[in-house]
Amino acid sequence: MWSLSGAETPSFQIQVPDSLQVPTTVDRDLIKIGEEIKLGITVEATLQDLVVFPEQQTMGAMEVINSYPVDSTRVADKIKLFKQYGITQFDSGDYWVPQLKILKNSAQLYSDSVLVSVREVVVDTTKQKLFPIKDSMELETNVPPDYSWMWWLLLLIPVGFVVFALSRKREKKTYEETLQPYEWTKYRLQKLDEKGLLENRQWKEYYTELTYILRRYIDSKVYGHTLESTTDQLLRELKIAMSEKGMSITQNTERALEEILRKADLIKFAGAGGDAISAKEDRNRTNDIIYNIHQVLPPPTEEELMQDARYRRQQELKRRAKKVAIGIAAGVVLLCAAAGSWIYVDGWDEVKDQVFGNELRDLYEQDWITTTYGVPAIQLTTPDVLVRNDSISLPDEIKNAVALFNNFEYGEWEDPLMVQVATMNFQQQLPEDLKADAFMEPLIVNMESEGASNIVMLDNEIEINGNKGIELAGTLDHGGDEYQYVILLFAKAGGLQQVMIVVEKDDEEEELREYGRLILERIEQSIEIKIPAGLESKKQPGA
């Protein structure tokens, strides 16, 4: 609570503003709910004067439904400007149209406050027939369908195709690598048949692939340097290696192996030709050679079996890791596409608020509560109910003059919104014209004691529901954040009412997203001063 705690007692003096009043008229002061009242303001000026009439959506509790063009009448060397507003209210009751500020050059003019009454529409059921409530009707909308989502679908199709193609390619490669040498030769010979090299008479390519399959099998099972050896070296070293391992193949197999290798060398390096019949025979002989070598291989040792099992396990882990990576990549792509679609449809600001949160927006869009606080009573609408705080102690010089003190609070300094309401009922009647200078310095001192800095405070005269007061508004820094605040002071019904609203300053480019300013204005516009019925006659409307 900042109000008067720890500050010098302010002196209350009647202060007469220098601004002038302008004639204000209404076409009627009693209407039914929703009917229009025409409020007229007349300003006398010269041809050189600049006059600016206010344009606003509400006038106190009244809603502005029309703002008519300015009409002018010339009288001698002066003109009379007549501005008319159409206002109404949709709740029954008595309402004060507050003073409106008109700018005339550098001077400020104020209109008179006007009391209007709004009555409910009385329905005579003896003359007016009553009918049952009609069923709801569904109206056909002519809004064209939005096909923007199709662009995102077209973007996802090629992305999905690329992911699918890469996945298939990697799965095939992984399958071939996990095959045992003997199964691998069967797989590659089958693929060689499917390539159609014989039909296209591509002898060199055919025999290159055929001898590669044969050499690689021998390299993996018998002689480890088969791939880089010449034909003569291979035939010589193969006999030595097979002898060392206790292996032997028939002479027909050795002769067939030599014939295929030498024939392949002639076709690959000497440019010799071939024919399909002998090529198919060579393919079958290669299959028989591999089979014969496979049959005479010694059984694998325990160490070889362990290495083979470890290899298979490593390949399986690699295959799983690749699948997981592809799945993650596809998920990231889909997530980015979904996020892009969301941003495209709702906008970045909406997505940012939904994902990261926006406390001021949540406060502004939640259901608000209207409550009356203190004596003399003051009513306002806030996001939540203010809580009584009796821990505030007044200075002795003020406590002796106060008969009743109430203090209510919502939020703290660290919160994006803080609202405080304080009411004091003095033992003696206070003048209703408050002096801003008496409050500014004590309030600034109390703000600084709460940790505020860089305080900017401007004063202004206001009127709410026909009750005059002062407004102290500006900005301040606290905890590294910038805030804007409004302090409203009224002296009514023998007491003092104070409303303080502190809200975190917005950093938004769009006015509709300045939720801090919108919250502050909404609370300020909801304030009503509740004067007891016995003191209503003492209230002086107008200037």
XYZ file of C-alpha atoms in Angstrom:
543
model
C 0.000 0.000 0.000
C 1.527 3.294 -1.046
C -1.198 5.842 -0.373
C -0.354 7.942 2.691
C 1.695 5.549 4.807
C 4.898 7.183 5.982
C 4.111 10.479 4.245
C 3.279 13.962 5.447
C -0.389 14.798 5.888
C -1.640 16.477 2.695
C -3.477 19.780 2.974
C -6.821 19.855 1.152
C -7.564 23.104 -0.668
C -10.170 23.954 -3.289
C -8.468 24.336 -6.655
C -10.354 26.087 -9.484
C -9.242 24.975 -12.978
C -8.357 27.577 -15.552
C -10.285 25.698 -18.290
C -13.634 27.030 -19.456
C -16.908 25.168 -19.776
C -18.977 24.894 -22.928
C -22.781 24.571 -23.207
C -23.975 20.962 -23.194
C -27.474 19.783 -24.109
C -29.383 16.535 -24.471
C -32.575 16.036 -26.449
C -34.036 14.054 -23.532
C -32.909 12.763 -20.151
C -35.275 9.778 -19.869
C -35.136 6.857 -22.310
C -35.953 3.196 -22.546
C -33.185 0.626 -22.771
C -31.325 0.914 -26.075
C -32.876 4.211 -27.213
C -30.589 6.966 -28.467
C -29.877 10.204 -26.629
C -28.389 13.007 -28.690
C -25.738 14.844 -26.684
C -24.812 18.238 -28.131
C -21.768 20.437 -27.430
C -21.463 24.029 -28.669
C -18.098 25.810 -28.910
C -17.680 29.432 -29.988
C -14.467 30.168 -31.927
C -12.879 32.374 -34.541
C -11.858 31.347 -38.036
C -8.239 31.031 -36.881
C -8.954 28.731 -33.909
C -8.292 25.000 -34.008
C -10.991 23.044 -32.183
C -10.737 19.275 -31.628
C -13.746 17.335 -30.328
C -13.198 13.989 -28.547
C -13.824 10.708 -30.345
C -14.346 7.777 -27.973
C -16.395 4.596 -27.727
C -17.813 5.238 -24.269
C -18.742 8.227 -22.121
C -18.646 6.925 -18.616
C -21.207 4.119 -18.488
C -22.890 5.294 -21.696
C -21.980 3.779 -25.049
C -21.402 5.964 -28.112
C -23.372 4.553 -31.055
C -23.073 7.564 -33.404
C -20.691 10.460 -33.829
C -22.327 13.048 -36.079
C -20.388 15.527 -38.261
C -19.618 18.953 -36.841
C -22.103 21.660 -37.868
C -21.112 25.339 -37.950
C -23.002 28.650 -37.818
C -21.372 32.005 -38.515
C -22.206 34.942 -36.271
C -20.426 38.198 -37.248
C -16.689 37.455 -37.199
C -17.081 34.269 -35.121
C -18.472 30.824 -35.727
C -20.356 28.432 -33.485
C -19.360 24.783 -33.810
C -21.994 22.231 -32.824
C -20.937 18.614 -32.270
C -23.499 15.914 -31.603
C -23.092 12.357 -30.254
C -25.595 9.527 -30.153
C -25.308 7.643 -26.828
C -27.301 4.893 -25.132
C -27.238 2.304 -22.338
C -28.537 -1.256 -22.272
C -29.014 -1.550 -18.505
C -31.671 0.317 -16.536
C -30.619 2.904 -13.973
C -29.475 6.501 -13.568
C -26.175 7.409 -15.222
C -23.977 10.478 -15.344
C -22.481 11.465 -18.675
C -19.039 12.737 -17.551
C -17.344 15.912 -18.638
C -15.744 15.723 -22.074
C -12.459 17.472 -22.874
C -12.409 19.702 -25.981
C -9.154 21.191 -27.239
C -9.257 24.770 -28.460
C -5.786 25.724 -29.631
C -3.687 25.117 -26.493
C -6.605 25.551 -24.074
C -8.751 22.768 -22.621
C -12.517 23.186 -22.491
C -14.880 20.873 -20.622
C -18.533 20.061 -21.204
C -21.118 19.819 -18.441
C -21.878 16.443 -16.884
C -25.471 15.357 -17.495
C -27.684 12.930 -15.550
C -29.834 10.618 -17.681
C -32.268 7.884 -16.670
C -32.714 4.566 -18.455
C -35.891 2.582 -17.845
C -36.846 -0.965 -18.739
C -39.383 -1.661 -21.481
C -42.679 -2.633 -19.863
C -44.591 -5.334 -21.722
C -48.358 -5.489 -21.230
C -49.123 -9.197 -21.533
C -52.868 -8.481 -21.677
C -52.457 -6.747 -25.034
C -49.263 -8.341 -26.318
C -49.539 -12.038 -27.102
C -46.793 -14.363 -25.973
C -45.356 -16.937 -28.335
C -43.061 -19.935 -27.752
C -39.359 -19.556 -28.399
C -38.484 -20.371 -31.970
C -35.996 -23.067 -32.820
C -32.512 -22.003 -33.833
C -31.860 -21.746 -37.558
C -28.703 -22.665 -39.371
C -27.691 -20.033 -41.895
C -25.730 -20.908 -44.971
C -22.418 -19.108 -45.140
C -21.078 -17.818 -48.427
C -17.493 -17.738 -47.222
C -15.322 -19.432 -49.877
C -13.413 -22.489 -48.617
C -9.808 -22.042 -47.628
C -7.546 -24.249 -49.710
C -4.264 -22.945 -48.301
C -3.711 -26.290 -46.566
C -3.226 -27.867 -49.993
C 0.062 -25.983 -50.428
C 1.396 -27.631 -47.280
C 0.167 -31.006 -48.519
C 1.974 -30.484 -51.818
C 5.116 -29.635 -49.844
C 4.840 -32.767 -47.711
C 4.409 -35.136 -50.683
C 7.961 -34.679 -52.117
C 9.443 -34.638 -48.621
C 7.710 -37.907 -47.813
C 8.838 -39.400 -51.126
C 12.485 -38.496 -50.436
C 12.311 -39.979 -46.930
C 10.709 -43.151 -48.307
C 13.298 -43.498 -51.093
C 16.234 -43.019 -48.736
C 14.731 -45.494 -46.315
C 14.301 -48.164 -49.017
C 17.837 -47.638 -50.294
C 19.364 -47.990 -46.859
C 17.286 -51.042 -46.019
C 18.477 -52.824 -49.204
C 22.099 -51.994 -48.511
C 21.787 -53.198 -44.960
C 20.186 -56.470 -46.093
C 23.071 -57.226 -48.491
C 25.701 -56.446 -45.895
C 24.185 -58.807 -43.347
C 24.262 -61.813 -45.712
C 26.828 -64.560 -45.233
C 29.348 -64.913 -48.124
C 27.648 -67.967 -49.623
C 24.136 -66.393 -49.412
C 25.605 -63.167 -50.742
C 26.871 -64.899 -53.913
C 23.418 -66.394 -54.508
C 21.856 -62.942 -54.049
C 24.325 -61.238 -56.426
C 24.044 -63.949 -59.110
C 20.271 -63.504 -59.020
C 20.677 -59.732 -59.392
C 23.074 -60.315 -62.291
C 20.406 -62.341 -64.091
C 17.885 -59.534 -63.559
C 20.117 -56.816 -65.086
C 19.613 -58.074 -68.664
C 23.262 -57.599 -69.656
C 23.225 -60.658 -71.930
C 20.205 -59.418 -73.867
C 22.030 -56.149 -74.490
C 25.292 -57.971 -75.405
C 27.210 -56.153 -72.680
C 29.861 -58.880 -72.324
C 32.455 -56.791 -70.501
C 30.030 -55.650 -67.788
C 28.621 -59.167 -67.453
C 31.991 -60.915 -66.945
C 33.269 -58.130 -64.688
C 30.357 -58.687 -62.294
C 30.566 -62.489 -62.618
C 34.296 -62.674 -61.734
C 33.814 -60.088 -58.920
C 31.280 -62.397 -57.273
C 33.600 -65.374 -57.651
C 36.741 -63.542 -56.463
C 34.996 -61.964 -53.454
C 33.735 -65.304 -52.220
C 37.218 -66.822 -52.480
C 38.663 -63.702 -50.791
C 36.339 -64.034 -47.809
C 36.681 -67.778 -47.326
C 40.029 -69.059 -48.680
C 42.609 -66.517 -49.877
C 42.402 -62.978 -48.472
C 44.141 -61.177 -51.367
C 42.020 -62.474 -54.180
C 40.515 -59.137 -55.271
C 43.886 -57.469 -55.958
C 45.641 -60.536 -57.428
C 46.076 -61.357 -61.111
C 44.687 -64.583 -62.519
C 48.032 -66.386 -62.368
C 48.708 -65.206 -58.824
C 45.235 -66.219 -57.723
C 45.488 -69.730 -59.165
C 48.905 -70.243 -57.595
C 48.136 -68.822 -54.161
C 44.740 -70.512 -54.022
C 46.342 -73.961 -54.171
C 48.751 -73.040 -51.378
C 45.983 -71.610 -49.167
C 43.704 -74.611 -49.683
C 46.570 -76.980 -48.903
C 47.314 -75.136 -45.650
C 43.647 -75.350 -44.607
C 43.379 -79.035 -45.563
C 40.983 -78.343 -48.436
C 40.901 -79.943 -51.879
C 38.687 -79.490 -54.919
C 38.399 -81.643 -58.009
C 40.465 -81.037 -61.123
C 37.284 -80.244 -63.055
C 36.540 -77.426 -60.596
C 40.109 -76.080 -60.866
C 39.971 -76.225 -64.660
C 36.552 -74.512 -64.791
C 37.813 -71.754 -62.448
C 40.889 -71.099 -64.601
C 38.861 -71.088 -67.846
C 36.337 -68.555 -66.533
C 38.997 -66.224 -65.138
C 41.125 -66.253 -68.301
C 38.097 -65.820 -70.570
C 36.988 -62.853 -68.458
C 40.476 -61.304 -68.783
C 40.275 -61.551 -72.586
C 36.852 -59.927 -72.693
C 37.687 -57.174 -70.138
C 41.207 -56.264 -71.259
C 41.625 -57.564 -74.860
C 38.186 -56.639 -76.140
C 37.239 -60.207 -77.089
C 33.617 -60.970 -77.809
C 31.257 -63.495 -76.347
C 27.938 -65.179 -76.874
C 24.882 -65.642 -74.738
C 24.993 -69.438 -74.643
C 28.562 -69.686 -73.325
C 27.922 -66.770 -70.956
C 24.998 -68.622 -69.377
C 27.164 -71.752 -69.106
C 29.887 -69.696 -67.377
C 27.291 -68.331 -64.958
C 26.197 -71.885 -64.042
C 29.815 -73.072 -63.761
C 30.569 -70.153 -61.435
C 27.666 -71.217 -59.236
C 29.031 -74.805 -59.205
C 32.566 -73.620 -58.354
C 31.283 -71.609 -55.409
C 29.171 -74.538 -54.253
C 32.100 -76.987 -54.468
C 34.397 -74.659 -52.485
C 31.633 -74.134 -49.925
C 31.297 -77.893 -49.463
C 34.972 -78.463 -48.668
C 35.353 -75.500 -46.286
C 36.388 -76.551 -42.764
C 33.822 -75.892 -40.019
C 34.142 -72.401 -38.470
C 36.058 -72.075 -35.241
C 34.499 -70.752 -32.068
C 36.353 -67.455 -32.540
C 34.967 -67.081 -36.058
C 31.478 -67.800 -34.819
C 31.842 -65.139 -32.115
C 33.104 -62.595 -34.629
C 30.249 -63.425 -36.968
C 27.687 -63.027 -34.185
C 29.278 -59.747 -33.119
C 29.202 -58.520 -36.717
C 25.541 -59.400 -37.077
C 24.769 -57.618 -33.828
C 26.621 -54.497 -34.943
C 24.821 -54.508 -38.273
C 21.479 -54.898 -36.528
C 22.239 -51.961 -34.242
C 23.282 -49.848 -37.215
C 20.085 -50.764 -39.035
C 17.975 -49.803 -36.033
C 19.890 -46.558 -35.555
C 19.306 -45.630 -39.200
C 15.600 -46.354 -38.877
C 15.403 -44.259 -35.724
C 17.282 -41.421 -37.445
C 14.946 -41.571 -40.430
C 11.928 -41.611 -38.112
C 13.242 -38.615 -36.158
C 13.973 -36.734 -39.380
C 10.493 -37.461 -40.687
C 8.996 -36.401 -37.350
C 10.958 -33.137 -37.396
C 9.800 -32.446 -40.948
C 6.177 -33.138 -40.035
C 6.486 -31.055 -36.863
C 7.943 -28.139 -38.816
C 5.205 -28.464 -41.415
C 2.515 -28.549 -38.719
C 4.064 -25.547 -36.948
C 4.275 -23.677 -40.240
C 0.631 -24.433 -40.991
C -0.400 -23.284 -37.513
C 1.556 -20.058 -37.864
C 0.135 -19.486 -41.354
C -3.468 -19.964 -40.175
C -3.407 -18.255 -36.748
C -0.342 -15.987 -37.010
C 2.938 -15.983 -35.104
C 1.624 -13.940 -32.182
C -1.218 -16.395 -31.522
C 1.122 -19.386 -31.682
C 3.642 -17.670 -29.414
C 0.975 -16.947 -26.787
C -0.348 -20.521 -26.889
C 3.082 -22.157 -26.674
C 5.004 -19.818 -24.368
C 2.049 -18.234 -22.568
C 1.024 -14.599 -22.088
C -0.009 -13.700 -18.541
C -1.491 -10.332 -19.478
C -3.572 -11.889 -22.239
C -4.813 -14.617 -19.899
C -5.860 -11.964 -17.384
C -7.598 -9.880 -20.046
C -9.542 -12.777 -21.583
C -10.656 -14.514 -18.382
C -13.998 -13.786 -16.671
C -13.808 -10.594 -14.608
C -15.546 -9.851 -11.312
C -17.309 -6.639 -10.270
C -17.142 -5.903 -6.518
C -17.620 -2.954 -4.157
C -14.885 -2.161 -1.645
C -14.565 -0.013 1.475
C -16.473 2.854 3.092
C -17.119 5.249 1.376
C -17.685 2.521 -1.215
C -15.968 2.335 -4.580
C -16.888 -0.259 -7.213
C -14.630 -1.634 -9.928
C -14.200 -4.685 -12.181
C -10.987 -6.734 -11.983
C -9.752 -10.168 -13.144
C -10.061 -11.459 -9.570
C -11.410 -10.286 -6.217
C -9.161 -7.968 -4.221
C -8.136 -9.298 -0.782
C -8.351 -7.218 2.398
C -4.985 -6.292 3.914
C -5.159 -4.903 7.455
C -1.404 -4.940 7.995
C -1.032 -1.357 6.720
C -0.525 1.135 9.541
C -1.212 4.847 9.104
C 0.962 7.610 10.554
C -0.273 9.049 13.833
C -1.115 12.448 12.318
C -3.438 10.741 9.820
C -4.738 8.021 12.171
C -6.147 10.648 14.553
C -8.205 12.180 11.723
C -9.430 8.868 10.247
C -12.541 7.206 11.634
C -12.374 4.113 9.370
C -9.649 2.770 7.070
C -9.938 -0.136 4.584
C -7.293 -1.494 2.242
C -7.712 -4.154 -0.511
C -5.038 -5.586 -2.817
C -4.583 -7.884 -5.818
C -1.143 -9.002 -6.960
C 2.333 -7.904 -5.938
C 5.243 -6.022 -7.447
C 6.626 -9.105 -9.191
C 3.272 -9.788 -10.895
C 2.274 -8.378 -14.289
C -0.780 -6.705 -12.690
C -1.255 -5.102 -9.278
C -4.447 -3.353 -8.110
C -4.910 -1.610 -4.765
C -7.994 0.109 -3.367
C -7.904 2.179 -0.175
C -10.795 4.066 1.437
C -10.631 6.428 4.424
C -13.596 7.834 6.317
C -12.522 11.061 8.043
C -14.094 12.451 11.164
C -14.559 15.834 9.458
C -15.873 16.681 6.005
C -13.093 17.009 3.368
C -13.210 19.434 0.455
C -13.965 17.580 -2.813
C -11.399 19.537 -4.858
C -8.099 17.761 -4.200
C -4.710 19.273 -4.907
C -2.391 16.995 -6.873
C 0.795 18.573 -5.503
C -0.141 17.389 -2.008
C -0.009 13.731 -3.112
C 2.690 13.506 -5.783
C 5.793 13.751 -3.609
C 4.582 11.375 -0.856
C 3.507 8.791 -3.436
C 6.854 8.958 -5.265
C 8.704 8.486 -1.949
C 6.620 5.395 -1.136
C 7.143 3.967 -4.635
C 10.893 4.344 -4.277
C 10.755 2.608 -0.882
C 9.146 -0.364 -2.676
C 12.082 -0.575 -5.112
C 10.707 1.522 -7.991
C 12.977 3.816 -9.993
C 12.853 6.161 -13.001
C 9.390 7.290 -11.888
C 7.548 9.605 -14.260
C 4.323 11.074 -12.860
C 1.848 13.429 -14.559
C -1.331 14.782 -12.985
C -4.694 15.408 -14.589
C -8.216 16.277 -13.458
C -10.818 13.595 -14.116
C -14.512 13.015 -13.554
C -16.177 9.611 -13.128
C -19.955 9.382 -12.855
C -20.068 13.084 -12.078
C -17.465 12.781 -9.299
C -14.387 14.918 -9.703
C -10.960 13.687 -8.739
C -7.322 13.715 -9.755
C -5.392 11.214 -11.829
C -1.674 10.585 -11.350
C -0.291 8.483 -14.204
C 3.068 7.615 -15.698
C 5.752 4.932 -15.941
C 8.344 3.389 -13.623
C 10.984 0.646 -13.536
C 10.972 -2.198 -11.042
C 13.028 -5.382 -11.004
C 14.386 -4.727 -14.497
C 10.886 -4.411 -16.028
C 9.010 -1.303 -17.130
C 5.511 -0.653 -15.802
C 2.764 1.861 -16.446
C 0.493 2.946 -13.624
C -2.562 5.041 -12.801
C -3.525 6.391 -9.368
C -7.042 7.844 -8.974
C -8.003 9.943 -5.927
C -11.507 11.083 -4.969
C -12.839 12.918 -1.918
C -16.507 11.988 -1.579
C -19.034 11.473 1.212
C -16.676 12.708 3.901
C -13.922 10.273 2.888
C -11.025 9.644 0.540
C -10.998 6.910 -2.095
C -7.807 5.812 -3.830
C -7.420 3.315 -6.683
C -3.968 2.293 -7.871
C -3.400 0.147 -11.009
C 0.117 -0.980 -11.937
C 0.555 -3.131 -15.049
C 3.576 -4.379 -16.963
C 4.202 -2.242 -20.035
C 3.502 -3.859 -23.391
C 6.136 -4.445 -26.051
C 3.746 -5.096 -28.923
C 3.473 -3.472 -32.343
C -0.308 -4.010 -32.694
C -2.615 -1.952 -30.489
C -5.051 -4.855 -30.136
C -2.277 -6.896 -28.489
C -1.395 -4.244 -25.900
C -3.108 -6.252 -23.183
C -1.515 -4.275 -20.360
C -2.981 -1.023 -21.654
C -6.331 -2.710 -22.349
C -6.479 -4.091 -18.792
C -5.648 -0.712 -17.296
C -8.292 1.081 -19.379
C -10.924 -1.566 -18.643
C -10.431 -1.335 -14.882
C -10.355 2.464 -14.978
C -13.565 2.661 -17.029
C -15.379 0.312 -14.636
C -14.830 2.488 -11.546
C -17.949 3.862 -9.871
C -18.135 5.987 -6.732
C -20.962 4.787 -4.466
C -22.283 7.752 -2.467
C -24.762 6.973 0.363
C -28.333 8.049 -0.328
C -28.296 10.567 2.496
C -25.377 12.413 0.940
C -26.590 12.253 -2.678
C -28.065 15.735 -2.498
C -24.642 17.167 -1.633
C -23.194 15.946 -4.933
C -22.786 18.827 -7.358
C -22.939 17.702 -10.989
C -21.168 19.694 -13.638
C -18.281 22.032 -13.149
